[in-house]
PDB file of C-alpha atoms in Angstrom:
ATOM      1  CA  MET O   1       0.377 -11.276 -25.622  1.00  0.00           C
ATOM      2  CA  LEU O   2      -2.906 -11.520 -23.799  1.00  0.00           C
ATOM      3  CA  VAL O   3      -4.686  -8.164 -23.763  1.00  0.00           C
ATOM      4  CA  ILE O   4      -7.219  -7.181 -21.122  1.00  0.00           C
ATOM      5  CA  PHE O   5      -8.885  -3.901 -20.147  1.00  0.00           C
ATOM      6  CA  GLY O   6      -8.816  -2.441 -23.639  1.00  0.00           C
ATOM      7  CA  GLU O   7      -5.303  -2.214 -25.029  1.00  0.00           C
ATOM      8  CA  ILE O   8      -3.380  -3.022 -21.838  1.00  0.00           C
ATOM      9  CA  GLY O   9      -1.383  -6.243 -22.025  1.00  0.00           C
ATOM     10  CA  ILE O  10      -1.282  -8.586 -19.083  1.00  0.00           C
ATOM     11  CA  GLY O  11       2.522  -8.418 -19.115  1.00  0.00           C
ATOM     12  CA  ARG O  12       2.440  -4.700 -18.307  1.00  0.00           C
ATOM     13  CA  ILE O  13      -0.032  -5.323 -15.495  1.00  0.00           C
ATOM     14  CA  LEU O  14       2.112  -8.116 -14.042  1.00  0.00           C
ATOM     15  CA  LEU O  15       5.239  -5.961 -14.286  1.00  0.00           C
ATOM     16  CA  ALA O  16       3.487  -3.060 -12.555  1.00  0.00           C
ATOM     17  CA  GLY O  17       2.135  -5.472  -9.939  1.00  0.00           C
ATOM     18  CA  ALA O  18       5.583  -6.871  -9.261  1.00  0.00           C
ATOM     19  CA  GLY O  19       7.078  -3.381  -8.989  1.00  0.00           C
ATOM     20  CA  SER O  20       4.276  -2.264  -6.691  1.00  0.00           C
ATOM     21  CA  ALA O  21       4.627  -5.394  -4.555  1.00  0.00           C
ATOM     22  CA  VAL O  22       8.368  -4.949  -4.091  1.00  0.00           C
ATOM     23  CA  ALA O  23       7.936  -1.238  -3.344  1.00  0.00           C
ATOM     24  CA  GLY O  24       5.211  -2.112  -0.835  1.00  0.00           C
ATOM     25  CA  LEU O  25       7.475  -4.554   0.967  1.00  0.00           C
ATOM     26  CA  VAL O  26      10.294  -2.015   1.170  1.00  0.00           C
ATOM     27  CA  ILE O  27       7.958   0.724   2.396  1.00  0.00           C
ATOM     28  CA  ALA O  28       6.325  -1.543   4.992  1.00  0.00           C
ATOM     29  CA  TRP O  29       9.670  -2.749   6.286  1.00  0.00           C
ATOM     30  CA  THR O  30      11.011   0.792   6.522  1.00  0.00           C
ATOM     31  CA  VAL O  31       7.969   2.526   8.002  1.00  0.00           C
ATOM     32  CA  VAL O  32       6.187  -0.107  10.069  1.00  0.00           C
ATOM     33  CA  ALA O  33       8.959  -2.519  11.030  1.00  0.00           C
ATOM     34  CA  TRP O  34      11.735   0.003  11.514  1.00  0.00           C
ATOM     35  CA  LEU O  35      10.474   3.547  12.169  1.00  0.00           C
ATOM     36  CA  PHE O  36       7.221   2.952  14.070  1.00  0.00           C
ATOM     37  CA  HIS O  37       7.561  -0.578  15.464  1.00  0.00           C
ATOM     38  CA  ASP O  38       8.509   0.638  18.949  1.00  0.00           C
ATOM     39  CA  TYR O  39       5.006   2.041  19.424  1.00  0.00           C
ATOM     40  CA  GLN O  40       3.645  -1.510  19.471  1.00  0.00           C
ATOM     41  CA  ARG O  41       5.322  -2.085  22.825  1.00  0.00           C
ATOM     42  CA  LEU O  42       3.251   0.710  24.338  1.00  0.00           C
ATOM     43  CA  THR O  43       0.060  -1.358  23.941  1.00  0.00           C
ATOM     44  CA  PRO O  44       1.295  -4.922  24.619  1.00  0.00           C
ATOM     45  CA  ALA O  45      -2.110  -6.493  25.219  1.00  0.00           C
ATOM     46  CA  THR O  46      -3.181  -5.621  21.681  1.00  0.00           C
ATOM     47  CA  TRP O  47      -0.581  -7.649  19.779  1.00  0.00           C
ATOM     48  CA  ARG O  48      -0.126 -11.324  19.050  1.00  0.00           C
ATOM     49  CA  PRO O  49       3.360 -12.816  19.254  1.00  0.00           C
ATOM     50  CA  GLU O  50       5.468 -12.158  16.139  1.00  0.00           C
ATOM     51  CA  GLY O  51       7.523 -14.703  14.290  1.00  0.00           C
ATOM     52  CA  PRO O  52       8.544 -15.937  10.845  1.00  0.00           C
ATOM     53  CA  ARG O  53       5.020 -17.182  10.065  1.00  0.00           C
ATOM     54  CA  GLU O  54       3.456 -13.782  10.748  1.00  0.00           C
ATOM     55  CA  TYR O  55       6.133 -11.958   8.754  1.00  0.00           C
ATOM     56  CA  PHE O  56       5.651 -14.345   5.825  1.00  0.00           C
ATOM     57  CA  LEU O  57       1.860 -13.996   5.836  1.00  0.00           C
ATOM     58  CA  SER O  58       2.075 -10.219   6.147  1.00  0.00           C
ATOM     59  CA  SER O  59       4.491 -10.129   3.212  1.00  0.00           C
ATOM     60  CA  CYS O  60       2.102 -12.257   1.146  1.00  0.00           C
ATOM     61  CA  VAL O  61      -0.713  -9.800   1.837  1.00  0.00           C
ATOM     62  CA  THR O  62       1.517  -6.894   0.768  1.00  0.00           C
ATOM     63  CA  LEU O  63       2.537  -8.742  -2.405  1.00  0.00           C
ATOM     64  CA  ALA O  64      -1.101  -9.443  -3.259  1.00  0.00           C
ATOM     65  CA  SER O  65      -1.921  -5.773  -2.642  1.00  0.00           C
ATOM     66  CA  GLY O  66       0.722  -4.694  -5.129  1.00  0.00           C
ATOM     67  CA  PHE O  67      -0.780  -6.873  -7.846  1.00  0.00           C
ATOM     68  CA  ALA O  68      -4.334  -5.816  -6.945  1.00  0.00           C
ATOM     69  CA  PHE O  69      -3.262  -2.184  -7.177  1.00  0.00           C
ATOM     70  CA  ALA O  70      -1.939  -2.784 -10.695  1.00  0.00           C
ATOM     71  CA  VAL O  71      -5.210  -4.411 -11.758  1.00  0.00           C
ATOM     72  CA  LEU O  72      -7.210  -1.536 -10.262  1.00  0.00           C
ATOM     73  CA  PHE O  73      -5.030   0.994 -12.076  1.00  0.00           C
ATOM     74  CA  ALA O  74      -5.427  -0.901 -15.344  1.00  0.00           C
ATOM     75  CA  MET O  75      -9.207  -0.892 -14.889  1.00  0.00           C
ATOM     76  CA  THR O  76      -9.568   2.769 -13.927  1.00  0.00           C
ATOM     77  CA  GLY O  77      -6.378   4.775 -13.636  1.00  0.00           C
ATOM     78  CA  SER O  78      -5.245   4.531 -17.226  1.00  0.00           C
ATOM     79  CA  THR O  79      -8.174   6.725 -18.281  1.00  0.00           C
ATOM     80  CA  LEU O  80      -7.057   9.303 -15.719  1.00  0.00           C
ATOM     81  CA  THR O  81      -3.626   9.367 -17.319  1.00  0.00           C
ATOM     82  CA  SER O  82      -5.072   9.968 -20.774  1.00  0.00           C
ATOM     83  CA  ARG O  83      -7.214  12.810 -19.424  1.00  0.00           C
ATOM     84  CA  MET O  84      -4.384  14.493 -17.497  1.00  0.00           C
ATOM     85  CA  GLY O  85      -1.861  14.059 -20.281  1.00  0.00           C
ATOM     86  CA  HIS O  86       1.098  13.006 -18.139  1.00  0.00           C
ATOM     87  CA  TRP O  87       1.796   9.920 -16.036  1.00  0.00           C
ATOM     88  CA  LEU O  88       3.281  11.607 -12.947  1.00  0.00           C
ATOM     89  CA  PRO O  89       0.329  13.754 -11.814  1.00  0.00           C
ATOM     90  CA  ALA O  90      -2.073  10.986 -12.803  1.00  0.00           C
ATOM     91  CA  GLY O  91      -0.170   8.417 -10.741  1.00  0.00           C
ATOM     92  CA  LEU O  92       0.067  10.752  -7.748  1.00  0.00           C
ATOM     93  CA  LEU O  93      -3.628  11.650  -7.919  1.00  0.00           C
ATOM     94  CA  PHE O  94      -4.654   8.019  -8.362  1.00  0.00           C
ATOM     95  CA  GLY O  95      -2.561   6.931  -5.370  1.00  0.00           C
ATOM     96  CA  LEU O  96      -3.876   9.755  -3.212  1.00  0.00           C
ATOM     97  CA  ALA O  97      -7.472   8.952  -4.176  1.00  0.00           C
ATOM     98  CA  CYS O  98      -6.938   5.271  -3.351  1.00  0.00           C
ATOM     99  CA  PHE O  99      -5.487   6.227   0.033  1.00  0.00           C
ATOM    100  CA  ALA O 100      -8.360   8.580   0.839  1.00  0.00           C
ATOM    101  CA  ALA O 101     -11.001   6.067  -0.234  1.00  0.00           C
ATOM    102  CA  LEU O 102      -9.650   2.848   1.250  1.00  0.00           C
ATOM    103  CA  PRO O 103      -7.004   2.690   4.011  1.00  0.00           C
ATOM    104  CA  LEU O 104      -7.509   6.141   5.548  1.00  0.00           C
ATOM    105  CA  PRO O 105     -11.118   5.664   6.701  1.00  0.00           C
ATOM    106  CA  ALA O 106     -10.593   1.976   7.526  1.00  0.00           C
ATOM    107  CA  ILE O 107      -7.541   2.593   9.704  1.00  0.00           C
ATOM    108  CA  LEU O 108      -9.016   5.616  11.448  1.00  0.00           C
ATOM    109  CA  SER O 109     -12.318   3.891  12.208  1.00  0.00           C
ATOM    110  CA  GLN O 110     -10.505   0.820  13.594  1.00  0.00           C
ATOM    111  CA  ALA O 111      -8.183   2.998  15.664  1.00  0.00           C
ATOM    112  CA  LEU O 112     -11.227   4.394  17.451  1.00  0.00           C
ATOM    113  CA  PHE O 113     -12.102   0.960  18.842  1.00  0.00           C
ATOM    114  CA  VAL O 114      -8.825  -0.980  18.968  1.00  0.00           C
ATOM    115  CA  ASN O 115      -6.277  -0.180  21.649  1.00  0.00           C
ATOM    116  CA  LEU O 116      -3.481   1.060  19.367  1.00  0.00           C
ATOM    117  CA  HIS O 117      -0.941   3.706  20.259  1.00  0.00           C
ATOM    118  CA  ARG O 118      -1.361   6.932  18.293  1.00  0.00           C
ATOM    119  CA  GLY O 119       2.226   6.675  17.118  1.00  0.00           C
ATOM    120  CA  PHE O 120       1.563   3.272  15.610  1.00  0.00           C
ATOM    121  CA  VAL O 121      -1.611   4.528  13.925  1.00  0.00           C
ATOM    122  CA  ALA O 122       0.428   7.386  12.451  1.00  0.00           C
ATOM    123  CA  GLY O 123       2.961   4.843  11.191  1.00  0.00           C
ATOM    124  CA  ILE O 124       0.301   2.673   9.574  1.00  0.00           C
ATOM    125  CA  LEU O 125      -1.252   5.738   7.930  1.00  0.00           C
ATOM    126  CA  LEU O 126       2.134   6.889   6.640  1.00  0.00           C
ATOM    127  CA  ASN O 127       2.850   3.383   5.355  1.00  0.00           C
ATOM    128  CA  SER O 128      -0.489   3.286   3.522  1.00  0.00           C
ATOM    129  CA  LEU O 129      -0.054   6.758   2.058  1.00  0.00           C
ATOM    130  CA  LEU O 130       3.438   6.022   0.766  1.00  0.00           C
ATOM    131  CA  PHE O 131       2.332   2.640  -0.553  1.00  0.00           C
ATOM    132  CA  CYS O 132      -0.650   4.076  -2.456  1.00  0.00           C
ATOM    133  CA  ILE O 133       1.243   7.009  -3.945  1.00  0.00           C
ATOM    134  CA  THR O 134       4.261   4.885  -4.899  1.00  0.00           C
ATOM    135  CA  CYS O 135       2.082   2.211  -6.466  1.00  0.00           C
ATOM    136  CA  GLY O 136       0.093   4.867  -8.318  1.00  0.00           C
ATOM    137  CA  VAL O 137       3.267   6.286  -9.845  1.00  0.00           C
ATOM    138  CA  ILE O 138       4.714   2.848 -10.654  1.00  0.00           C
ATOM    139  CA  CYS O 139       1.478   1.780 -12.329  1.00  0.00           C
ATOM    140  CA  ALA O 140       1.189   5.070 -14.221  1.00  0.00           C
ATOM    141  CA  VAL O 141       4.723   4.617 -15.588  1.00  0.00           C
ATOM    142  CA  LEU O 142       4.350   0.957 -16.528  1.00  0.00           C
ATOM    143  CA  ILE O 143       0.698   0.728 -17.561  1.00  0.00           C
ATOM    144  CA  ALA O 144      -0.411   4.137 -18.860  1.00  0.00           C
TER     145      ALA O 144
END
């Protein structure tokens, strides 16, 4: 088995990436497409028409994010797990740190300039938070 990032095998990274990708798709469908999608209608001039192509491309981005999250955890988060001694708090902390460092400031700064309904911004933030924390835990279980 090919080993990268110290003692972590690529199979574990791919498994964690696949788990994170599937979890990301389920979370996005539940939060964005089901719970908060109605808020899009409140700012109609902001959105492009939706269709199968857009859903497919959006799903591909989410799948790639799941695998990227696993690689990031393998590069950095596994040391957090060894320091904390248990996978659950390490995965939660890693996911929360990723959320605070990446999607939170990006989404909030864009929401200041783009005409998005506050409800939709809240949905996107919730989606990102759940995605990061879930992926952190999945990666901590499967990689650390």
